[in-house]
Amino acid sequence: MKGRIHLHDPDRPDEALEVDVIAHDEAVLSVGVPNTYVSFDLTRYDASAPYRGVLGGRSFVFTPPAPRRRSPAQPREAPTGAVAKKRTLQKI
C-alpha cells in the first residue's frame, strides 16, 4: 500500500480525508495530510479489521483492499518444433 488513500469518517460519510501513506505494517498505518505538517497513526488489532484513528476530534477508518490472489501457475509449453532435451543425473 502506497500513495494517496481516502480515510472515511463514520460521522460524516460525505467528507473523506485524502492522505499520503508514510508507512504501514499489519498493526499501524502512518499517514500525512498533504500540504501540511500534520501526520497521525491509525491502528488495528487484527489483520482482518480496518485501521482506526482520530485527528482533531474526528474519527477515521480505512479498510485496505483485499490482497490480490495470483492464479495458479500454468505449466509452460515447449515452443513448437522444439525437442525436449533429455536430462541425466551424474554420480559424484
Coordinates of N, CA, C and O in Angstrom, one line a residue:
M1 N 0.8 -1.2 0.0 CA 0.0 0.0 0.0 C 0.9 1.2 0.0 O 1.8 1.3 0.8
K2 N 0.7 2.1 -0.9 CA 1.4 3.3 -1.0 C 0.6 4.4 -1.8 O -0.4 4.1 -2.3
G3 N 1.1 5.6 -1.7 CA 0.5 6.7 -2.4 C -0.6 7.4 -1.6 O -0.5 7.4 -0.4
R4 N -1.6 7.9 -2.2 CA -2.7 8.5 -1.5 C -3.9 7.6 -1.4 O -4.2 6.8 -2.3
I5 N -4.5 7.7 -0.2 CA -5.7 6.9 0.1 C -6.7 7.9 0.7 O -6.4 9.0 1.1
H6 N -8.0 7.4 0.8 CA -9.1 8.2 1.4 C -9.5 7.5 2.7 O -9.7 6.3 2.8
L7 N -9.5 8.3 3.8 CA -10.0 7.8 5.1 C -11.4 8.3 5.2 O -11.8 9.4 4.9
H8 N -12.3 7.4 5.7 CA -13.7 7.7 5.9 C -14.0 8.0 7.3 O -13.5 7.4 8.2
D9 N -14.9 9.0 7.5 CA -15.3 9.4 8.8 C -16.8 8.9 9.0 O -17.7 9.3 8.2
P10 N -17.0 7.9 9.9 CA -18.3 7.3 10.1 C -19.4 8.4 10.4 O -20.5 8.2 10.1
D11 N -19.0 9.5 11.1 CA -20.0 10.5 11.4 C -20.3 11.5 10.3 O -21.3 12.1 10.3
R12 N -19.4 11.5 9.3 CA -19.5 12.4 8.1 C -19.2 11.6 6.9 O -18.1 11.8 6.3
P13 N -20.1 10.8 6.4 CA -19.8 9.9 5.3 C -19.5 10.6 4.0 O -18.8 10.0 3.2
D14 N -19.9 11.8 3.8 CA -19.6 12.5 2.6 C -18.3 13.3 2.6 O -18.0 14.1 1.7
E15 N -17.6 13.3 3.8 CA -16.4 14.1 4.0 C -15.2 13.2 4.2 O -14.6 13.1 5.3
A16 N -14.7 12.5 3.2 CA -13.5 11.7 3.3 C -12.3 12.6 3.4 O -12.3 13.7 2.9
L17 N -11.2 12.1 4.0 CA -10.0 12.8 4.1 C -8.9 12.1 3.3 O -8.7 10.9 3.5
E18 N -8.4 12.9 2.3 CA -7.3 12.3 1.5 C -6.0 12.5 2.2 O -5.6 13.6 2.6
V19 N -5.2 11.4 2.3 CA -3.9 11.4 3.0 C -2.9 10.7 2.2 O -3.2 9.9 1.3
D20 N -1.6 10.9 2.5 CA -0.5 10.2 1.9 C 0.0 9.1 2.9 O 0.1 9.4 4.1
V21 N 0.2 7.9 2.4 CA 0.7 6.8 3.2 C 2.2 7.1 3.5 O 3.0 7.2 2.5
I22 N 2.6 7.2 4.7 CA 4.0 7.3 5.1 C 4.7 6.0 5.3 O 5.7 5.7 4.8
A23 N 4.0 5.1 6.1 CA 4.5 3.8 6.4 C 3.3 2.9 6.9 O 2.3 3.5 7.3
H24 N 3.5 1.6 6.8 CA 2.4 0.7 7.3 C 3.0 -0.6 7.6 O 4.0 -1.0 7.1
D25 N 2.3 -1.3 8.5 CA 2.6 -2.7 8.7 C 1.2 -3.3 9.1 O 0.2 -2.7 8.9
E26 N 1.2 -4.5 9.7 CA 0.0 -5.2 10.0 C -0.9 -4.5 11.1 O -2.1 -4.6 11.1
A27 N -0.2 -3.7 11.9 CA -0.9 -3.1 13.0 C -1.1 -1.6 12.9 O -2.0 -1.0 13.5
V28 N -0.1 -0.9 12.3 CA -0.1 0.6 12.3 C 0.0 1.1 10.8 O 0.8 0.6 10.0
L29 N -0.8 2.1 10.6 CA -0.8 2.8 9.3 C -0.5 4.3 9.6 O -1.3 5.0 10.2
S30 N 0.7 4.8 9.2 CA 1.1 6.2 9.4 C 0.8 7.0 8.2 O 1.2 6.6 7.1
V31 N 0.1 8.1 8.3 CA -0.4 8.9 7.2 C 0.0 10.4 7.5 O 0.1 10.8 8.6
G32 N 0.1 11.1 6.4 CA 0.3 12.6 6.5 C -0.8 13.3 5.6 O -1.1 12.8 4.5
V33 N -1.2 14.4 6.1 CA -2.2 15.2 5.3 C -1.4 16.1 4.3 O -0.5 16.8 4.7
P34 N -1.7 16.0 3.0 CA -1.0 16.7 2.0 C -1.0 18.2 2.3 O -1.9 18.8 2.8
N35 N 0.2 18.9 1.9 CA 0.4 20.3 2.1 C 0.3 20.8 3.5 O -0.1 22.0 3.7
T36 N 0.5 20.0 4.5 CA 0.5 20.4 5.9 C 1.6 19.7 6.6 O 2.3 18.8 6.0
Y37 N 1.8 20.0 7.9 CA 2.8 19.2 8.7 C 2.1 18.2 9.5 O 2.7 17.6 10.4
V38 N 0.8 17.9 9.3 CA 0.0 17.0 10.1 C 0.2 15.6 9.7 O 0.1 15.3 8.5
S39 N 0.6 14.8 10.6 CA 0.6 13.3 10.4 C 0.1 12.6 11.6 O 0.1 13.2 12.7
F40 N -0.5 11.4 11.4 CA -1.0 10.7 12.6 C -1.1 9.2 12.2 O -0.9 8.8 11.0
D41 N -1.3 8.4 13.2 CA -1.4 6.9 13.0 C -2.8 6.4 13.2 O -3.6 6.9 14.0
L42 N -3.1 5.3 12.4 CA -4.3 4.6 12.6 C -3.8 3.2 13.0 O -2.8 2.7 12.5
T43 N -4.5 2.5 13.8 CA -4.1 1.2 14.3 C -5.3 0.2 14.1 O -6.4 0.5 14.0
R44 N -4.9 -1.1 14.2 CA -5.8 -2.2 14.2 C -5.3 -3.3 15.0 O -4.1 -3.5 15.1
Y45 N -6.1 -4.1 15.5 CA -5.7 -5.2 16.4 C -5.8 -6.6 15.7 O -5.3 -7.6 16.3
D46 N -6.3 -6.6 14.5 CA -6.5 -7.9 13.8 C -6.2 -7.6 12.3 O -6.6 -6.6 11.8
A47 N -5.6 -8.5 11.7 CA -5.3 -8.3 10.2 C -6.5 -8.2 9.4 O -6.4 -7.7 8.3
S48 N -7.7 -8.7 9.8 CA -8.9 -8.6 9.0 C -9.7 -7.3 9.4 O -10.7 -7.0 8.8
A49 N -9.3 -6.6 10.4 CA -10.0 -5.4 10.9 C -9.6 -4.2 10.1 O -8.4 -4.1 9.7
P50 N -10.4 -3.1 10.1 CA -9.9 -1.9 9.4 C -9.0 -1.1 10.4 O -9.0 -1.3 11.6
Y51 N -8.2 -0.2 9.8 CA -7.4 0.7 10.6 C -8.3 1.8 11.2 O -9.2 2.3 10.4
R52 N -8.1 2.2 12.4 CA -8.9 3.3 13.0 C -8.0 4.3 13.7 O -7.0 4.0 14.3
G53 N -8.4 5.6 13.6 CA -7.6 6.6 14.2 C -8.4 7.9 14.4 O -9.5 8.0 13.9
V54 N -7.8 8.8 15.2 CA -8.5 10.1 15.5 C -7.6 11.3 15.2 O -6.4 11.2 15.4
L55 N -8.2 12.3 14.6 CA -7.5 13.6 14.4 C -8.4 14.7 14.6 O -9.5 14.8 13.9
G56 N -8.1 15.6 15.5 CA -8.8 16.8 15.7 C -10.3 16.6 16.1 O -11.2 17.3 15.6
G57 N -10.6 15.6 16.8 CA -12.0 15.3 17.2 C -12.8 14.5 16.2 O -13.9 14.2 16.4
R58 N -12.2 14.2 15.1 CA -12.8 13.4 14.1 C -12.2 12.0 14.1 O -11.0 11.8 14.3
S59 N -13.0 11.0 13.9 CA -12.5 9.6 13.8 C -12.5 9.2 12.4 O -13.4 9.5 11.6
F60 N -11.5 8.4 12.0 CA -11.3 7.9 10.7 C -11.1 6.4 10.6 O -10.6 5.8 11.5
V61 N -11.6 5.9 9.5 CA -11.5 4.4 9.3 C -10.9 4.2 7.9 O -11.3 4.9 6.9
F62 N -10.0 3.2 7.8 CA -9.5 2.8 6.5 C -9.5 1.3 6.4 O -8.9 0.6 7.2
T63 N -10.2 0.7 5.4 CA -10.2 -0.7 5.2 C -9.3 -1.0 3.9 O -9.7 -0.6 2.8
P64 N -8.2 -1.6 4.1 CA -7.3 -1.9 3.0 C -8.0 -2.9 2.0 O -8.8 -3.7 2.4
P65 N -7.6 -2.7 0.7 CA -8.2 -3.7 -0.2 C -7.7 -5.1 0.1 O -6.6 -5.3 0.6
A66 N -8.5 -6.1 -0.3 CA -8.1 -7.4 -0.1 C -6.8 -7.7 -1.0 O -6.7 -7.2 -2.1
P67 N -5.9 -8.5 -0.4 CA -4.7 -8.8 -1.3 C -5.1 -9.6 -2.5 O -6.0 -10.4 -2.5
R68 N -4.5 -9.3 -3.6 CA -4.8 -10.0 -4.9 C -4.2 -11.4 -4.8 O -3.1 -11.6 -4.4
R69 N -5.1 -12.3 -5.3 CA -4.6 -13.7 -5.4 C -4.1 -13.9 -6.8 O -4.7 -13.6 -7.7
R70 N -3.0 -14.6 -6.8 CA -2.4 -14.9 -8.1 C -3.0 -16.2 -8.5 O -3.3 -17.1 -7.7
S71 N -3.3 -16.3 -9.8 CA -3.8 -17.5 -10.3 C -2.7 -18.6 -10.3 O -1.5 -18.3 -10.4
P72 N -3.1 -19.9 -10.2 CA -2.1 -20.9 -10.1 C -1.2 -20.9 -11.4 O -1.7 -20.6 -12.5
A73 N 0.0 -21.2 -11.2 CA 0.9 -21.1 -12.4 C 0.5 -22.2 -13.4 O 0.3 -23.3 -13.0
Q74 N 0.5 -21.8 -14.6 CA 0.2 -22.7 -15.7 C 1.5 -23.3 -16.2 O 2.5 -22.7 -16.3
P75 N 1.5 -24.6 -16.5 CA 2.7 -25.3 -17.0 C 3.1 -24.6 -18.3 O 2.3 -24.4 -19.1
R76 N 4.4 -24.4 -18.4 CA 4.9 -23.8 -19.7 C 5.0 -24.9 -20.7 O 5.4 -26.0 -20.5
E77 N 4.6 -24.5 -21.9 CA 4.7 -25.5 -23.0 C 5.9 -25.2 -23.8 O 6.4 -24.1 -23.9
A78 N 6.5 -26.3 -24.4 CA 7.7 -26.1 -25.2 C 7.3 -25.4 -26.5 O 6.2 -25.6 -27.0
P79 N 8.2 -24.6 -27.0 CA 7.8 -23.9 -28.3 C 7.6 -25.0 -29.4 O 8.2 -26.1 -29.4
T80 N 6.8 -24.6 -30.4 CA 6.5 -25.5 -31.5 C 7.8 -25.9 -32.2 O 8.6 -25.1 -32.5
G81 N 7.9 -27.2 -32.5 CA 9.1 -27.7 -33.2 C 10.3 -28.0 -32.3 O 11.3 -28.5 -32.7
A82 N 10.2 -27.6 -31.0 CA 11.4 -27.8 -30.1 C 11.3 -29.3 -29.6 O 10.3 -29.8 -29.4
V83 N 12.5 -29.8 -29.5 CA 12.6 -31.2 -28.9 C 13.0 -31.1 -27.5 O 14.0 -30.4 -27.2
A84 N 12.3 -31.8 -26.6 CA 12.7 -31.8 -25.2 C 14.1 -32.4 -25.0 O 14.4 -33.5 -25.6
K85 N 14.9 -31.8 -24.3 CA 16.3 -32.2 -24.0 C 16.2 -33.3 -22.9 O 15.6 -33.0 -21.8
K86 N 16.9 -34.4 -23.1 CA 16.9 -35.4 -22.1 C 17.9 -35.1 -21.0 O 19.0 -34.7 -21.3
R87 N 17.5 -35.2 -19.8 CA 18.4 -34.9 -18.6 C 18.9 -36.2 -18.0 O 18.1 -37.1 -17.9
T88 N 20.1 -36.2 -17.7 CA 20.7 -37.4 -17.0 C 21.3 -36.9 -15.7 O 21.9 -35.8 -15.7
L89 N 21.2 -37.7 -14.7 CA 21.8 -37.4 -13.4 C 23.3 -37.9 -13.4 O 23.5 -39.0 -13.9
Q90 N 24.2 -37.2 -12.8 CA 25.6 -37.6 -12.8 C 25.9 -38.0 -11.3 O 25.5 -37.3 -10.4
K91 N 26.6 -39.1 -11.2 CA 27.0 -39.5 -9.8 C 28.3 -38.8 -9.5 O 29.2 -38.6 -10.4
I92 N 28.4 -38.4 -8.3 CA 29.6 -37.7 -7.8 C 30.5 -38.6 -7.1 O 30.2 -39.4 -6.3

